[in-house]
Amino acid sequence: MNGFLYGFTLQWKLDLRSRTMLITCYAVPLLFFAVMGGIFTSVMPESKETLIQSMTVFAVTMGALIGLPPSLAEIYRSDIKNAYQANGVPLSLGLILINISAFVHLLIMSAILYVLAPILFGAKIPEHLETYLGGLVILIAVSLSIASIIGLAVKDTANTSMFSILLFIPSTMLSGIMFPSEMLPQAFAIVGKLFPATWGYKLMTDSAFSLQTLCPLLGIFLIAVILCGVLLKRIRTR
Amino acid sequence: MTNALEVKGLRKSYGEKVVLKGIDLYVRRGDIFALLGVNGAGKTTTLECIEGLRKYDGGTISVNGRIGIQLQSAALPAHIKGGEAVRLFAKWNRKPADTSMLAALGVDSIANKQYQAMSTGQKRRLHLALALICDPDIVFLDEPTAGLDIEGRISLHEYIRNLKAQGKTIILASHDMAEVESLCDSIAILRDGEIAFAGTVIALTEKIGKHYNIQIRTGQGLETYESDDIRASLITILKSYEEKDTIIQDIRVDRGSLEQHFLKIAKGE
């Protein structure tokens, strides 16, 4: 097994040992799903049509924005990065491995919701599986890229939580997963379009991929990747 | 090149503050070399520039061989186990993932222990093990025995001597002058970003070695004298006690510790 593969399996194990990742990727989304899934489907039976998508967007947004930054800050805002640099391990390795590992955790969580929602709440399976899966993969990638900016940019671990929550709350409230976007005041609806959750949810519920929905997500992703590169370079060049 | 390390005219500033003012250093292959200086003298900056961890403004650094680095301020993820860390760094450096070096360092028990549960001494030895994974020719050790108990220090000193016996060059930063005196072949003392002394430990003691401390205990208490001419001073002092008819209970003469010499040079006294 080469260094990269070993690094990935090791990161996977470290995530499982870390309470933060387990809580934010699995425990809280499942609890939210159990409570809100019941409420949504009893108050608004039509929410069964999009329950899988809305719960998945919540789980992905939470897992990425709340779960990832502390793991990154642990490496890049501490002496761990010194140990990496000093012993010939590329500084970008931590960023890449943590992102891949988180990606897999979020896919697993999404699969759990996909299986449980129809059984527990009679949720409707997405009609267009390819747009649902494509939208899910893109949403996870974009959410993780934004979370990576927080993890690399914020100077101390305590502040990561504050910035994460500042992004997480409007992401979930204004994306349309809690209540339809059409019901939001226009200003909030516009602000909501700044967050990937809004576009991810739209993509996952659409019948086909549309450039209009894909472009904002890809744009956010591109900007986030460039920013991560710049931040990593700044950390490396002392 | 017989030197493991050659540094010429190394300069580094942080904004307006000049930290290194063009320092020159030479470390012979196979030596144990210590870089000394009071806090803020520029030791860590010098080492980090040499190790390639920090950019410098001017000068040249030639390192002849593979390097392994044990930093003073290094950490690992809280949940990683000792054995996993060794395997990760070994695989990344394409070296055999051999955890037996933990046993050689007397910390085989940490192979299955999470980093957050390790003692300071265990962490230091794990970082030393990681520094040695790539079989370096030159090993940088920053405060290697800080936080270790006496037993730990002795065994680590023994390990460092073994590394030297294997032909490795050791470059260390330390505050522990006893450690430096017992381990090192050569030293350099940094003062305000400049080399105030460079040479062997023996040369350092000889440089200020003509200075003596004389302690005389009598019924009235302890009196201390300093002298650069021990013979003349002792005759004068003893004569004065004889004239006063004072009984001397104990006389001690020493040349001052390396620590005193170091402080004199490092502080420019």
mmCIF file of N, CA and C in Angstrom, chain A residues 134-232:
data_model
loop_
_atom_site.group_PDB
_atom_site.id
_atom_site.type_symbol
_atom_site.label_atom_id
_atom_site.label_comp_id
_atom_site.label_asym_id
_atom_site.label_seq_id
_atom_site.Cartn_x
_atom_site.Cartn_y
_atom_site.Cartn_z
ATOM 1 N N GLY A 134 -25.837 12.967 -9.252
ATOM 2 C CA GLY A 134 -24.897 13.977 -9.755
ATOM 3 C C GLY A 134 -24.932 15.218 -8.873
ATOM 4 N N GLY A 135 -26.159 15.638 -8.541
ATOM 5 C CA GLY A 135 -26.319 16.820 -7.679
ATOM 6 C C GLY A 135 -25.697 16.592 -6.310
ATOM 7 N N LEU A 136 -25.867 15.348 -5.790
ATOM 8 C CA LEU A 136 -25.316 15.023 -4.470
ATOM 9 C C LEU A 136 -23.787 15.113 -4.481
ATOM 10 N N VAL A 137 -23.183 14.503 -5.478
ATOM 11 C CA VAL A 137 -21.713 14.502 -5.571
ATOM 12 C C VAL A 137 -21.197 15.938 -5.690
ATOM 13 N N ILE A 138 -21.853 16.737 -6.546
ATOM 14 C CA ILE A 138 -21.396 18.120 -6.735
ATOM 15 C C ILE A 138 -21.602 18.933 -5.449
ATOM 16 N N LEU A 139 -22.756 18.738 -4.816
ATOM 17 C CA LEU A 139 -23.026 19.491 -3.573
ATOM 18 C C LEU A 139 -21.991 19.157 -2.492
ATOM 19 N N ILE A 140 -21.679 17.867 -2.358
ATOM 20 C CA ILE A 140 -20.683 17.480 -1.338
ATOM 21 C C ILE A 140 -19.342 18.155 -1.655
ATOM 22 N N ALA A 141 -18.933 18.083 -2.921
ATOM 23 C CA ALA A 141 -17.635 18.654 -3.301
ATOM 24 C C ALA A 141 -17.601 20.161 -3.039
ATOM 25 N N VAL A 142 -18.666 20.863 -3.433
ATOM 26 C CA VAL A 142 -18.682 22.322 -3.263
ATOM 27 C C VAL A 142 -18.724 22.689 -1.769
ATOM 28 N N SER A 143 -19.564 21.970 -1.008
ATOM 29 C CA SER A 143 -19.658 22.264 0.435
ATOM 30 C C SER A 143 -18.325 22.032 1.127
ATOM 31 N N LEU A 144 -17.644 20.943 0.752
ATOM 32 C CA LEU A 144 -16.337 20.654 1.363
ATOM 33 C C LEU A 144 -15.302 21.709 0.980
ATOM 34 N N SER A 145 -15.411 22.215 -0.262
ATOM 35 C CA SER A 145 -14.427 23.224 -0.691
ATOM 36 C C SER A 145 -14.592 24.512 0.121
ATOM 37 N N ILE A 146 -15.851 24.866 0.414
ATOM 38 C CA ILE A 146 -16.080 26.079 1.232
ATOM 39 C C ILE A 146 -15.616 25.835 2.673
ATOM 40 N N ALA A 147 -15.937 24.628 3.166
ATOM 41 C CA ALA A 147 -15.495 24.289 4.530
ATOM 42 C C ALA A 147 -13.972 24.322 4.625
ATOM 43 N N SER A 148 -13.297 23.941 3.540
ATOM 44 C CA SER A 148 -11.829 23.945 3.537
ATOM 45 C C SER A 148 -11.294 25.368 3.677
ATOM 46 N N ILE A 149 -11.972 26.322 3.048
ATOM 47 C CA ILE A 149 -11.530 27.723 3.183
ATOM 48 C C ILE A 149 -11.582 28.129 4.655
ATOM 49 N N ILE A 150 -12.690 27.776 5.317
ATOM 50 C CA ILE A 150 -12.811 28.152 6.743
ATOM 51 C C ILE A 150 -11.673 27.511 7.539
ATOM 52 N N GLY A 151 -11.459 26.213 7.318
ATOM 53 C CA GLY A 151 -10.433 25.483 8.072
ATOM 54 C C GLY A 151 -9.034 26.025 7.850
ATOM 55 N N LEU A 152 -8.778 26.519 6.624
ATOM 56 C CA LEU A 152 -7.426 27.019 6.331
ATOM 57 C C LEU A 152 -7.252 28.494 6.684
ATOM 58 N N ALA A 153 -8.362 29.249 6.622
ATOM 59 C CA ALA A 153 -8.238 30.704 6.773
ATOM 60 C C ALA A 153 -8.338 31.167 8.221
ATOM 61 N N VAL A 154 -9.180 30.515 8.995
ATOM 62 C CA VAL A 154 -9.410 30.994 10.360
ATOM 63 C C VAL A 154 -8.196 30.676 11.219
ATOM 64 N N LYS A 155 -7.789 31.687 12.028
ATOM 65 C CA LYS A 155 -6.489 31.550 12.693
ATOM 66 C C LYS A 155 -6.474 30.699 13.949
ATOM 67 N N ASP A 156 -7.641 30.498 14.559
ATOM 68 C CA ASP A 156 -7.610 29.568 15.684
ATOM 69 C C ASP A 156 -8.842 28.678 15.665
ATOM 70 N N THR A 157 -8.686 27.532 16.310
ATOM 71 C CA THR A 157 -9.702 26.492 16.237
ATOM 72 C C THR A 157 -11.060 26.970 16.733
ATOM 73 N N ALA A 158 -11.064 27.804 17.783
ATOM 74 C CA ALA A 158 -12.340 28.256 18.356
ATOM 75 C C ALA A 158 -13.151 29.060 17.339
ATOM 76 N N ASN A 159 -12.464 29.868 16.541
ATOM 77 C CA ASN A 159 -13.177 30.705 15.573
ATOM 78 C C ASN A 159 -13.782 29.916 14.418
ATOM 79 N N THR A 160 -13.255 28.718 14.171
ATOM 80 C CA THR A 160 -13.803 27.935 13.053
ATOM 81 C C THR A 160 -15.282 27.656 13.291
ATOM 82 N N SER A 161 -15.650 27.354 14.540
ATOM 83 C CA SER A 161 -17.060 27.048 14.848
ATOM 84 C C SER A 161 -17.937 28.241 14.535
ATOM 85 N N MET A 162 -17.459 29.442 14.909
ATOM 86 C CA MET A 162 -18.265 30.645 14.688
ATOM 87 C C MET A 162 -18.508 30.864 13.184
ATOM 88 N N PHE A 163 -17.454 30.790 12.405
ATOM 89 C CA PHE A 163 -17.608 31.006 10.957
ATOM 90 C C PHE A 163 -18.429 29.889 10.313
ATOM 91 N N SER A 164 -18.241 28.670 10.810
ATOM 92 C CA SER A 164 -19.002 27.542 10.271
ATOM 93 C C SER A 164 -20.493 27.756 10.485
ATOM 94 N N ILE A 165 -20.842 28.166 11.699
ATOM 95 C CA ILE A 165 -22.266 28.366 12.020
ATOM 96 C C ILE A 165 -22.834 29.546 11.229
ATOM 97 N N LEU A 166 -22.005 30.581 11.061
ATOM 98 C CA LEU A 166 -22.449 31.745 10.283
ATOM 99 C C LEU A 166 -22.791 31.370 8.843
ATOM 100 N N LEU A 167 -22.134 30.360 8.328
ATOM 101 C CA LEU A 167 -22.453 29.896 6.971
ATOM 102 C C LEU A 167 -23.547 28.830 6.980
ATOM 103 N N PHE A 168 -23.529 28.000 8.026
ATOM 104 C CA PHE A 168 -24.453 26.868 8.072
ATOM 105 C C PHE A 168 -25.912 27.309 8.211
ATOM 106 N N ILE A 169 -26.154 28.251 9.104
ATOM 107 C CA ILE A 169 -27.555 28.641 9.375
ATOM 108 C C ILE A 169 -28.246 29.214 8.129
ATOM 109 N N PRO A 170 -27.678 30.236 7.480
ATOM 110 C CA PRO A 170 -28.370 30.725 6.275
ATOM 111 C C PRO A 170 -28.422 29.685 5.158
ATOM 112 N N SER A 171 -27.396 28.794 5.118
ATOM 113 C CA SER A 171 -27.409 27.755 4.084
ATOM 114 C C SER A 171 -28.661 26.891 4.205
ATOM 115 N N THR A 172 -28.964 26.504 5.441
ATOM 116 C CA THR A 172 -30.116 25.603 5.616
ATOM 117 C C THR A 172 -31.450 26.368 5.603
ATOM 118 N N MET A 173 -31.428 27.573 6.171
ATOM 119 C CA MET A 173 -32.698 28.324 6.276
ATOM 120 C C MET A 173 -33.161 28.882 4.930
ATOM 121 N N LEU A 174 -32.186 29.263 4.090
ATOM 122 C CA LEU A 174 -32.560 29.970 2.851
ATOM 123 C C LEU A 174 -32.466 29.107 1.599
ATOM 124 N N SER A 175 -32.144 27.826 1.781
ATOM 125 C CA SER A 175 -31.925 26.986 0.588
ATOM 126 C C SER A 175 -33.209 26.386 0.034
ATOM 127 N N GLY A 176 -34.277 26.446 0.822
ATOM 128 C CA GLY A 176 -35.529 25.859 0.353
ATOM 129 C C GLY A 176 -35.805 24.497 0.950
ATOM 130 N N ILE A 177 -34.892 23.997 1.781
ATOM 131 C CA ILE A 177 -35.131 22.656 2.341
ATOM 132 C C ILE A 177 -36.096 22.703 3.532
ATOM 133 N N MET A 178 -36.156 23.837 4.223
ATOM 134 C CA MET A 178 -37.053 23.946 5.383
ATOM 135 C C MET A 178 -38.445 24.395 4.932
ATOM 136 N N PHE A 179 -38.470 25.368 4.049
ATOM 137 C CA PHE A 179 -39.725 25.805 3.438
ATOM 138 C C PHE A 179 -39.415 26.312 2.036
ATOM 139 N N PRO A 180 -40.408 26.267 1.156
ATOM 140 C CA PRO A 180 -40.139 26.611 -0.249
ATOM 141 C C PRO A 180 -39.525 28.003 -0.399
ATOM 142 N N SER A 181 -38.561 28.112 -1.316
ATOM 143 C CA SER A 181 -37.873 29.396 -1.552
ATOM 144 C C SER A 181 -38.853 30.488 -1.954
ATOM 145 N N GLU A 182 -39.931 30.063 -2.624
ATOM 146 C CA GLU A 182 -40.913 31.067 -3.100
ATOM 147 C C GLU A 182 -41.561 31.793 -1.929
ATOM 148 N N MET A 183 -41.562 31.155 -0.760
ATOM 149 C CA MET A 183 -42.197 31.775 0.410
ATOM 150 C C MET A 183 -41.277 32.804 1.085
ATOM 151 N N LEU A 184 -39.996 32.809 0.698
ATOM 152 C CA LEU A 184 -39.039 33.720 1.341
ATOM 153 C C LEU A 184 -39.205 35.143 0.797
ATOM 154 N N PRO A 185 -38.947 36.163 1.635
ATOM 155 C CA PRO A 185 -38.886 37.524 1.107
ATOM 156 C C PRO A 185 -37.802 37.588 0.030
ATOM 157 N N GLN A 186 -37.992 38.468 -0.936
ATOM 158 C CA GLN A 186 -37.095 38.477 -2.091
ATOM 159 C C GLN A 186 -35.617 38.643 -1.706
ATOM 160 N N ALA A 187 -35.368 39.527 -0.724
ATOM 161 C CA ALA A 187 -33.977 39.773 -0.308
ATOM 162 C C ALA A 187 -33.334 38.491 0.198
ATOM 163 N N PHE A 188 -34.100 37.722 1.013
ATOM 164 C CA PHE A 188 -33.571 36.467 1.561
ATOM 165 C C PHE A 188 -33.362 35.437 0.452
ATOM 166 N N ALA A 189 -34.292 35.453 -0.506
ATOM 167 C CA ALA A 189 -34.174 34.503 -1.621
ATOM 168 C C ALA A 189 -32.891 34.775 -2.413
ATOM 169 N N ILE A 190 -32.580 36.080 -2.569
ATOM 170 C CA ILE A 190 -31.350 36.439 -3.301
ATOM 171 C C ILE A 190 -30.116 36.022 -2.504
ATOM 172 N N VAL A 191 -30.139 36.315 -1.200
ATOM 173 C CA VAL A 191 -29.003 35.912 -0.343
ATOM 174 C C VAL A 191 -28.832 34.385 -0.385
ATOM 175 N N GLY A 192 -29.935 33.684 -0.371
ATOM 176 C CA GLY A 192 -29.895 32.218 -0.403
ATOM 177 C C GLY A 192 -29.147 31.675 -1.606
ATOM 178 N N LYS A 193 -29.187 32.452 -2.707
ATOM 179 C CA LYS A 193 -28.532 31.979 -3.933
ATOM 180 C C LYS A 193 -27.000 32.019 -3.845
ATOM 181 N N LEU A 194 -26.500 32.641 -2.776
ATOM 182 C CA LEU A 194 -25.045 32.670 -2.581
ATOM 183 C C LEU A 194 -24.516 31.344 -2.036
ATOM 184 N N PHE A 195 -25.436 30.526 -1.515
ATOM 185 C CA PHE A 195 -24.994 29.301 -0.837
ATOM 186 C C PHE A 195 -25.190 28.075 -1.722
ATOM 187 N N PRO A 196 -24.219 27.154 -1.706
ATOM 188 C CA PRO A 196 -24.332 25.964 -2.565
ATOM 189 C C PRO A 196 -25.533 25.090 -2.217
ATOM 190 N N ALA A 197 -25.982 25.129 -0.950
ATOM 191 C CA ALA A 197 -27.112 24.281 -0.555
ATOM 192 C C ALA A 197 -28.335 24.578 -1.426
ATOM 193 N N THR A 198 -28.545 25.866 -1.748
ATOM 194 C CA THR A 198 -29.702 26.262 -2.560
ATOM 195 C C THR A 198 -29.646 25.602 -3.940
ATOM 196 N N TRP A 199 -28.474 25.715 -4.566
ATOM 197 C CA TRP A 199 -28.311 25.177 -5.919
ATOM 198 C C TRP A 199 -28.241 23.656 -5.890
ATOM 199 N N GLY A 200 -27.632 23.103 -4.850
ATOM 200 C CA GLY A 200 -27.556 21.643 -4.730
ATOM 201 C C GLY A 200 -28.938 21.042 -4.587
ATOM 202 N N TYR A 201 -29.743 21.669 -3.756
ATOM 203 C CA TYR A 201 -31.111 21.170 -3.540
ATOM 204 C C TYR A 201 -31.900 21.232 -4.846
ATOM 205 N N LYS A 202 -31.721 22.341 -5.564
ATOM 206 C CA LYS A 202 -32.427 22.514 -6.836
ATOM 207 C C LYS A 202 -31.986 21.430 -7.835
ATOM 208 N N LEU A 203 -30.673 21.203 -7.883
ATOM 209 C CA LEU A 203 -30.132 20.217 -8.811
ATOM 210 C C LEU A 203 -30.663 18.817 -8.490
ATOM 211 N N MET A 204 -30.712 18.496 -7.186
ATOM 212 C CA MET A 204 -31.127 17.154 -6.779
ATOM 213 C C MET A 204 -32.616 16.916 -6.971
ATOM 214 N N THR A 205 -33.382 17.993 -7.057
ATOM 215 C CA THR A 205 -34.829 17.822 -7.251
ATOM 216 C C THR A 205 -35.245 18.059 -8.702
ATOM 217 N N ASP A 206 -34.299 18.542 -9.528
ATOM 218 C CA ASP A 206 -34.625 18.796 -10.938
ATOM 219 C C ASP A 206 -34.770 17.475 -11.703
ATOM 220 N N SER A 207 -35.396 17.604 -12.862
ATOM 221 C CA SER A 207 -35.573 16.401 -13.685
ATOM 222 C C SER A 207 -34.351 16.182 -14.588
ATOM 223 N N ALA A 208 -33.570 17.249 -14.804
ATOM 224 C CA ALA A 208 -32.375 17.104 -15.653
ATOM 225 C C ALA A 208 -31.347 18.154 -15.247
ATOM 226 N N PHE A 209 -30.079 17.891 -15.614
ATOM 227 C CA PHE A 209 -29.032 18.891 -15.336
ATOM 228 C C PHE A 209 -29.285 20.130 -16.171
ATOM 229 N N SER A 210 -29.173 21.288 -15.560
ATOM 230 C CA SER A 210 -29.274 22.515 -16.364
ATOM 231 C C SER A 210 -28.059 23.383 -16.051
ATOM 232 N N LEU A 211 -27.559 24.028 -17.073
ATOM 233 C CA LEU A 211 -26.382 24.884 -16.892
ATOM 234 C C LEU A 211 -26.657 25.993 -15.880
ATOM 235 N N GLN A 212 -27.899 26.446 -15.871
ATOM 236 C CA GLN A 212 -28.296 27.538 -14.976
ATOM 237 C C GLN A 212 -28.074 27.153 -13.500
ATOM 238 N N THR A 213 -28.264 25.876 -13.216
ATOM 239 C CA THR A 213 -28.074 25.404 -11.840
ATOM 240 C C THR A 213 -26.624 24.961 -11.609
ATOM 241 N N LEU A 214 -26.041 24.376 -12.644
ATOM 242 C CA LEU A 214 -24.676 23.859 -12.494
ATOM 243 C C LEU A 214 -23.631 24.975 -12.381
ATOM 244 N N CYS A 215 -23.838 26.026 -13.192
ATOM 245 C CA CYS A 215 -22.810 27.078 -13.259
ATOM 246 C C CYS A 215 -22.500 27.728 -11.901
ATOM 247 N N PRO A 216 -23.531 28.120 -11.125
ATOM 248 C CA PRO A 216 -23.189 28.724 -9.824
ATOM 249 C C PRO A 216 -22.379 27.777 -8.940
ATOM 250 N N LEU A 217 -22.747 26.476 -8.965
ATOM 251 C CA LEU A 217 -22.020 25.508 -8.124
ATOM 252 C C LEU A 217 -20.571 25.366 -8.586
ATOM 253 N N LEU A 218 -20.400 25.252 -9.889
ATOM 254 C CA LEU A 218 -19.042 25.099 -10.411
ATOM 255 C C LEU A 218 -18.230 26.376 -10.173
ATOM 256 N N GLY A 219 -18.889 27.520 -10.282
ATOM 257 C CA GLY A 219 -18.214 28.809 -10.033
ATOM 258 C C GLY A 219 -17.744 28.901 -8.592
ATOM 259 N N ILE A 220 -18.638 28.554 -7.661
ATOM 260 C CA ILE A 220 -18.275 28.587 -6.230
ATOM 261 C C ILE A 220 -17.114 27.623 -5.975
ATOM 262 N N PHE A 221 -17.210 26.435 -6.584
ATOM 263 C CA PHE A 221 -16.170 25.409 -6.388
ATOM 264 C C PHE A 221 -14.807 25.903 -6.887
ATOM 265 N N LEU A 222 -14.827 26.491 -8.082
ATOM 266 C CA LEU A 222 -13.578 26.972 -8.683
ATOM 267 C C LEU A 222 -12.928 28.047 -7.807
ATOM 268 N N ILE A 223 -13.751 29.003 -7.388
ATOM 269 C CA ILE A 223 -13.221 30.086 -6.533
ATOM 270 C C ILE A 223 -12.668 29.505 -5.226
ATOM 271 N N ALA A 224 -13.421 28.544 -4.656
ATOM 272 C CA ALA A 224 -12.992 27.953 -3.382
ATOM 273 C C ALA A 224 -11.674 27.205 -3.536
ATOM 274 N N VAL A 225 -11.528 26.470 -4.635
ATOM 275 C CA VAL A 225 -10.285 25.705 -4.847
ATOM 276 C C VAL A 225 -9.097 26.660 -4.989
ATOM 277 N N ILE A 226 -9.308 27.749 -5.754
ATOM 278 C CA ILE A 226 -8.223 28.730 -5.923
ATOM 279 C C ILE A 226 -7.853 29.343 -4.572
ATOM 280 N N LEU A 227 -8.880 29.705 -3.806
ATOM 281 C CA LEU A 227 -8.612 30.300 -2.479
ATOM 282 C C LEU A 227 -7.866 29.323 -1.566
ATOM 283 N N CYS A 228 -8.258 28.050 -1.624
ATOM 284 C CA CYS A 228 -7.578 27.038 -0.791
ATOM 285 C C CYS A 228 -6.096 26.948 -1.185
ATOM 286 N N GLY A 229 -5.844 26.998 -2.501
ATOM 287 C CA GLY A 229 -4.458 26.958 -2.982
ATOM 288 C C GLY A 229 -3.657 28.135 -2.449
ATOM 289 N N VAL A 230 -4.274 29.320 -2.501
ATOM 290 C CA VAL A 230 -3.594 30.530 -2.016
ATOM 291 C C VAL A 230 -3.325 30.418 -0.511
ATOM 292 N N LEU A 231 -4.341 29.970 0.219
ATOM 293 C CA LEU A 231 -4.191 29.857 1.684
ATOM 294 C C LEU A 231 -3.112 28.838 2.055
ATOM 295 N N LEU A 232 -3.104 27.737 1.321
ATOM 296 C CA LEU A 232 -2.106 26.697 1.591
ATOM 297 C C LEU A 232 -0.699 27.224 1.322
#
